[in-house]
Amino acid sequence: MNGDTSVNNQTAFIEQLPKVELHLHIEGSLEPEMMFELAKRNNIELPFATPEEVKAAYQFTNLQSFLDIYYQGANVLIHEQDFYDLTWAYLLRCQQDNVIHTEIFFDPQTHTSRGIAFDTVINGIHRALKDGEEKLGISSQIIMCFLRHLDEESAFDTLFEALAHKDKIIGVGLDSSELGHPPEKFARVYSKALEEGFLTVAHAGEEGPVSNIYDSLELLKVSRIDHGVRCSDDDNLLYALANNKMPLTVCPLSNTKLKVFEKMEQHNIVDLLRRGLCVTINSDDPAYFGGYMNANFHAVAQSHEMTNQELASFTRNAIAASFINDEQKGRLLGKLNQFVSEFNH
Ligand code: ADE
Ligand code: ZN
């Protein structure tokens, strides 16, 4: 964009644009200030003296360097109210950024492995999301992720625990260390999850090879690929993803923080959009990567020349890719269209 007026216009457009988030780890929205508050409340000693020290430690070289510190941070979450407070704080950030619908991940094994009951985790998150719908008008879904560095048996145990909460969990996902833990490791767990009626997604092609994207589609029968940015390595895959309208939940600030791309200017999200892929913008772990939805939109728009219509298409794609019914999608689309048509009038 050229000139101050159009830059200001695009800044305002991004801030006011209705947004839909499809890739957010609720544990990744734990801000250092809340980490300290919960540590105090739960009598837990942190290896840092201040929230500023925590922030200074967020210098990542790759995915694993982030995951090591991220799992440590989650240790302060003990009681149902902690999970409620964490989720509520995220919803307030959604409200600030005009996020009107969100589909959030949680990692039960991060907590059950520390002796926290599955019910404690899901009930706290779910209660906050229900309040978010009633008090803030933000609709939501919950997706349960398996940690791929753990074994198949642990994933099966987690899936069986989730069966009692089918009314709260729309789908299952796969996260944590991609390298060395390919989709095939969880093919049987996913097959059971699909049989039980869960939708499926998986992190693939974040750091790992395109074969992880192919295998997530074929073996795990995913409805969306989380990240998927490595698809640029394979023209046939690009063609298939565009042709099948397979959504990619892309996380720009995460990708630069974790060195998937050195600089935002090198990020392929705008190229993928223009090649006709159903790409969306998401914040992944906003407390660790420097920002929520608006910050991710700004980072992309500041480093790539884009039209406001293109920016709106990220929300259009996210609505199409969301796990809600057609009537709900129609309502969100109505809000988006109304905003776009009124913005310049
Ligand atoms: N868990 C939380 N954030 C993640 C990411 N970006 N990739 C894989 N696992 C994650
Ligand atoms: Zn993620």
XYZ file of C-alpha atoms and ligand atoms in Angstrom:
356
model
C 0.000 0.000 0.000
C 1.213 3.517 -0.750
C 0.834 6.636 1.334
C -0.231 7.199 4.934
C -3.953 7.322 4.242
C -4.083 3.887 2.672
C -1.807 2.454 5.365
C -4.120 3.868 8.038
C -7.084 2.584 6.114
C -5.650 -0.947 6.045
C -4.718 -0.796 9.744
C -8.303 0.135 10.611
C -9.631 -2.506 8.227
C -7.606 -5.228 9.967
C -8.608 -4.106 13.442
C -12.310 -3.986 12.636
C -12.411 -7.071 10.404
C -14.463 -9.913 11.962
C -12.102 -12.856 12.465
C -12.335 -16.591 12.941
C -9.507 -18.448 14.649
C -8.970 -22.157 13.925
C -5.502 -22.817 15.344
C -4.959 -21.783 18.946
C -3.452 -23.890 21.721
C -5.116 -22.698 24.904
C -1.956 -23.534 26.879
C -0.126 -21.234 24.468
C -2.243 -18.277 25.556
C -0.750 -18.381 29.068
C 0.764 -14.916 29.466
C 3.790 -14.606 31.801
C 1.777 -12.379 34.171
C -0.875 -15.064 34.583
C 1.852 -17.696 34.907
C 3.130 -15.791 37.955
C -0.365 -15.259 39.359
C -1.185 -18.981 39.109
C 2.223 -20.026 40.442
C 1.573 -17.898 43.530
C -1.993 -19.167 43.924
C -0.873 -22.802 43.605
C 2.383 -22.547 45.557
C 4.558 -23.480 42.615
C 8.125 -22.307 42.264
C 9.050 -20.904 38.849
C 12.604 -20.916 37.486
C 12.195 -17.167 36.753
C 12.085 -14.158 39.086
C 9.754 -11.911 37.063
C 7.399 -12.014 34.047
C 10.019 -9.929 32.191
C 12.584 -12.687 32.774
C 10.134 -15.216 31.347
C 9.635 -13.066 28.245
C 13.387 -12.697 27.806
C 13.670 -16.513 27.735
C 11.364 -16.720 24.696
C 14.180 -16.853 22.140
C 13.516 -19.918 20.021
C 15.663 -21.604 17.399
C 13.138 -24.223 16.269
C 9.921 -25.976 17.349
C 11.572 -28.157 20.016
C 13.268 -25.212 21.728
C 9.797 -23.685 22.134
C 8.058 -26.888 23.252
C 10.559 -27.450 26.085
C 9.714 -24.101 27.706
C 6.006 -24.301 26.802
C 5.385 -27.588 28.648
C 7.194 -26.155 31.683
C 4.901 -23.125 31.712
C 1.789 -25.319 31.794
C 2.826 -26.727 35.208
C 1.102 -23.806 36.957
C -2.316 -25.022 35.739
C -3.747 -27.222 38.490
C -7.399 -26.535 39.308
C -10.522 -26.265 37.152
C -10.620 -22.546 37.930
C -7.083 -22.145 36.517
C -8.227 -23.576 33.180
C -11.301 -21.365 33.349
C -9.230 -18.226 34.022
C -6.774 -19.073 31.235
C -9.580 -19.561 28.717
C -11.480 -16.487 29.868
C -8.381 -14.293 29.475
C -7.990 -15.601 25.901
C -11.645 -14.814 25.144
C -11.177 -11.232 26.339
C -8.294 -10.942 23.834
C -10.605 -12.364 21.178
C -13.114 -9.645 21.977
C -10.425 -6.951 21.568
C -9.404 -8.369 18.177
C -12.949 -8.864 16.852
C -12.667 -12.647 16.828
C -16.259 -13.835 16.495
C -15.650 -17.590 16.455
C -12.739 -19.684 17.709
C -11.836 -23.378 17.639
C -9.290 -24.086 20.326
C -6.880 -26.958 20.953
C -6.058 -28.391 24.331
C -3.411 -30.998 25.187
C -4.850 -33.297 27.886
C -1.653 -35.356 28.186
C 0.341 -32.272 29.272
C -1.883 -32.267 32.345
C -2.890 -35.898 32.952
C 0.823 -36.839 32.969
C 1.157 -34.495 36.004
C -1.766 -36.104 37.820
C -4.390 -33.506 36.804
C -7.708 -35.165 35.940
C -8.969 -34.956 32.358
C -12.327 -33.709 33.708
C -10.649 -30.830 35.572
C -9.093 -29.589 32.336
C -12.038 -29.957 29.974
C -14.626 -28.684 32.465
C -12.676 -25.473 33.156
C -12.132 -24.735 29.476
C -15.699 -25.604 28.512
C -17.291 -23.506 31.259
C -15.310 -20.443 30.134
C -16.250 -20.992 26.492
C -19.927 -21.251 27.444
C -19.635 -17.948 29.321
C -17.810 -16.506 26.293
C -20.767 -17.349 24.106
C -23.327 -15.960 26.571
C -21.513 -12.830 27.740
C -19.270 -11.910 24.809
C -21.158 -13.456 21.882
C -18.080 -15.434 20.801
C -18.928 -18.929 19.544
C -16.424 -21.767 19.861
C -15.486 -25.423 19.498
C -12.929 -27.586 21.322
C -10.392 -29.871 19.615
C -8.378 -32.320 21.707
C -4.781 -32.881 20.582
C -2.603 -35.944 21.065
C 1.050 -35.245 21.844
C 2.904 -36.992 19.026
C 6.126 -37.470 21.026
C 4.187 -39.813 23.354
C 3.215 -43.342 22.341
C 0.114 -44.773 20.711
C -1.078 -46.347 23.958
C -1.143 -42.984 25.729
C -3.099 -41.489 22.812
C -5.627 -44.344 23.013
C -6.009 -43.817 26.790
C -6.650 -40.127 26.112
C -9.198 -40.887 23.411
C -11.081 -43.227 25.758
C -11.165 -40.494 28.417
C -12.617 -38.098 25.849
C -15.568 -40.375 25.057
C -17.382 -39.176 28.190
C -17.031 -35.599 26.858
C -18.167 -36.093 23.279
C -20.729 -33.354 23.777
C -17.886 -30.850 24.339
C -15.204 -32.027 21.898
C -15.763 -31.701 18.142
C -12.528 -33.226 16.925
C -9.052 -34.547 17.572
C -5.684 -33.167 16.482
C -1.992 -33.994 16.603
C 0.689 -31.628 17.871
C 4.142 -31.424 19.521
C 7.420 -32.556 17.890
C 6.749 -33.246 14.202
C 10.206 -34.504 13.258
C 10.526 -38.225 14.045
C 6.818 -38.665 14.830
C 4.992 -39.119 11.512
C 1.202 -39.405 11.119
C 1.324 -43.205 10.620
C 2.213 -43.588 14.326
C -1.384 -42.499 15.105
C -3.298 -44.048 12.195
C -5.099 -46.575 14.429
C -5.990 -43.959 17.060
C -7.419 -41.690 14.360
C -9.366 -44.556 12.844
C -11.014 -45.152 16.240
C -11.616 -41.407 16.713
C -13.338 -41.202 13.324
C -15.436 -44.273 14.172
C -16.518 -42.472 17.375
C -17.657 -39.469 15.334
C -14.812 -37.004 15.937
C -13.585 -34.814 13.091
C -9.813 -34.895 12.586
C -7.023 -32.373 11.997
C -3.232 -32.664 12.360
C -0.160 -30.459 12.495
C 1.785 -31.375 9.362
C 4.343 -29.667 7.163
C 5.276 -27.137 9.854
C 8.885 -28.334 10.195
C 8.308 -31.784 8.770
C 8.321 -32.954 5.140
C 5.461 -32.885 2.625
C 5.016 -36.635 3.157
C 3.482 -35.724 6.538
C 0.839 -33.668 4.726
C 0.076 -36.499 2.282
C -0.088 -39.034 5.135
C -2.308 -36.817 7.293
C -4.749 -36.612 4.405
C -4.627 -40.301 3.510
C -4.108 -42.068 6.848
C -5.671 -39.639 9.323
C -8.476 -38.421 7.014
C -8.049 -34.857 8.228
C -10.546 -32.100 7.433
C -7.845 -29.426 7.824
C -4.053 -29.302 7.884
C -2.533 -27.274 10.731
C 0.343 -25.175 9.344
C 1.027 -27.103 6.107
C 3.317 -24.354 4.805
C 5.891 -26.863 3.535
C 3.369 -27.774 0.783
C 5.245 -25.254 -1.396
C 7.926 -27.931 -1.850
C 5.599 -30.017 -4.042
C 3.660 -28.694 -7.055
C 1.389 -31.750 -7.232
C 0.417 -31.289 -3.602
C -0.266 -27.574 -4.146
C -2.565 -28.456 -7.009
C -4.393 -31.111 -4.958
C -4.821 -28.822 -1.921
C -6.259 -26.043 -4.088
C -8.472 -28.424 -6.026
C -9.885 -30.085 -2.906
C -10.231 -26.780 -1.036
C -8.291 -28.363 1.831
C -7.896 -25.695 4.504
C -4.491 -24.796 5.942
C -4.478 -23.118 9.359
C -1.373 -20.972 8.959
C 0.268 -19.163 11.899
C 2.552 -16.396 10.562
C 4.136 -15.082 13.786
C 4.673 -18.635 15.040
C 6.451 -19.542 11.800
C 8.909 -16.664 12.028
C 9.479 -17.106 15.802
C 10.253 -20.807 15.264
C 12.414 -20.096 12.180
C 10.233 -21.945 9.691
C 10.736 -18.712 7.712
C 13.583 -16.344 8.584
C 11.548 -13.214 7.852
C 7.870 -12.439 7.363
C 8.693 -11.149 3.864
C 9.703 -14.712 2.990
C 6.487 -16.246 4.340
C 4.486 -18.025 1.634
C 0.971 -17.371 2.987
C 0.086 -14.686 0.436
C 1.482 -16.756 -2.423
C -0.613 -19.736 -1.280
C -3.721 -17.530 -1.085
C -3.150 -16.290 -4.632
C -2.632 -19.835 -5.870
C -6.177 -20.564 -4.697
C -5.502 -22.487 -1.493
C -7.926 -22.173 1.409
C -5.442 -20.521 3.784
C -6.363 -18.901 7.098
C -4.498 -16.721 9.625
C -4.174 -17.917 13.229
C -2.126 -17.167 16.336
C -1.034 -20.700 17.485
C 0.555 -19.789 20.869
C 0.092 -16.020 21.098
C 1.633 -15.562 24.555
C 4.882 -17.040 23.237
C 5.023 -15.714 19.674
C 4.319 -12.025 20.093
C 0.682 -11.543 19.351
C -2.936 -12.503 18.890
C -5.026 -12.366 15.721
C -4.688 -8.667 14.890
C -0.921 -8.827 15.333
C -0.743 -11.770 12.922
C -2.852 -9.959 10.307
C -0.746 -6.794 10.697
C 2.506 -8.734 10.373
C 1.367 -10.292 7.077
C -0.060 -7.044 5.654
C 3.041 -5.028 6.583
C 5.365 -7.428 4.808
C 3.239 -8.183 1.721
C 1.275 -5.816 -0.436
C -2.329 -6.910 -0.144
C -5.802 -5.591 -0.821
C -8.454 -5.357 1.869
C -10.494 -7.905 -0.109
C -7.604 -10.347 0.152
C -7.375 -9.764 3.896
C -11.111 -10.407 4.222
C -10.677 -13.663 2.322
C -8.691 -15.069 5.244
C -11.874 -14.789 7.315
C -13.993 -16.071 4.411
C -11.766 -19.148 4.195
C -11.820 -19.671 7.962
C -15.622 -19.596 8.020
C -15.749 -22.213 5.244
C -13.155 -24.345 7.078
C -14.774 -24.113 10.528
C -16.488 -27.016 12.292
C -19.927 -25.382 12.618
C -23.155 -26.039 10.769
C -24.259 -24.249 7.613
C -26.676 -21.994 9.464
C -23.914 -20.795 11.821
C -21.557 -20.347 8.871
C -24.229 -18.258 7.143
C -24.490 -15.983 10.185
C -20.726 -15.421 10.332
C -20.564 -14.820 6.594
C -23.353 -12.254 6.943
C -21.308 -10.368 9.557
C -18.226 -10.445 7.334
C -20.080 -9.268 4.227
C -21.796 -6.475 6.124
C -18.466 -5.250 7.478
C -16.740 -5.328 4.071
C -19.590 -3.520 2.313
C -19.892 -0.843 5.018
C -16.179 -0.214 5.619
C -15.672 2.370 2.917
C -19.074 4.026 3.211
N 2.043 -27.212 20.347
C 1.815 -25.917 20.563
N 2.206 -25.195 19.510
C 2.674 -26.069 18.588
C 3.198 -25.947 17.285
N 3.346 -24.762 16.685
N 3.602 -27.059 16.649
C 3.465 -28.245 17.232
N 2.983 -28.429 18.446
C 2.573 -27.341 19.125
Zn -0.104 -25.352 16.628
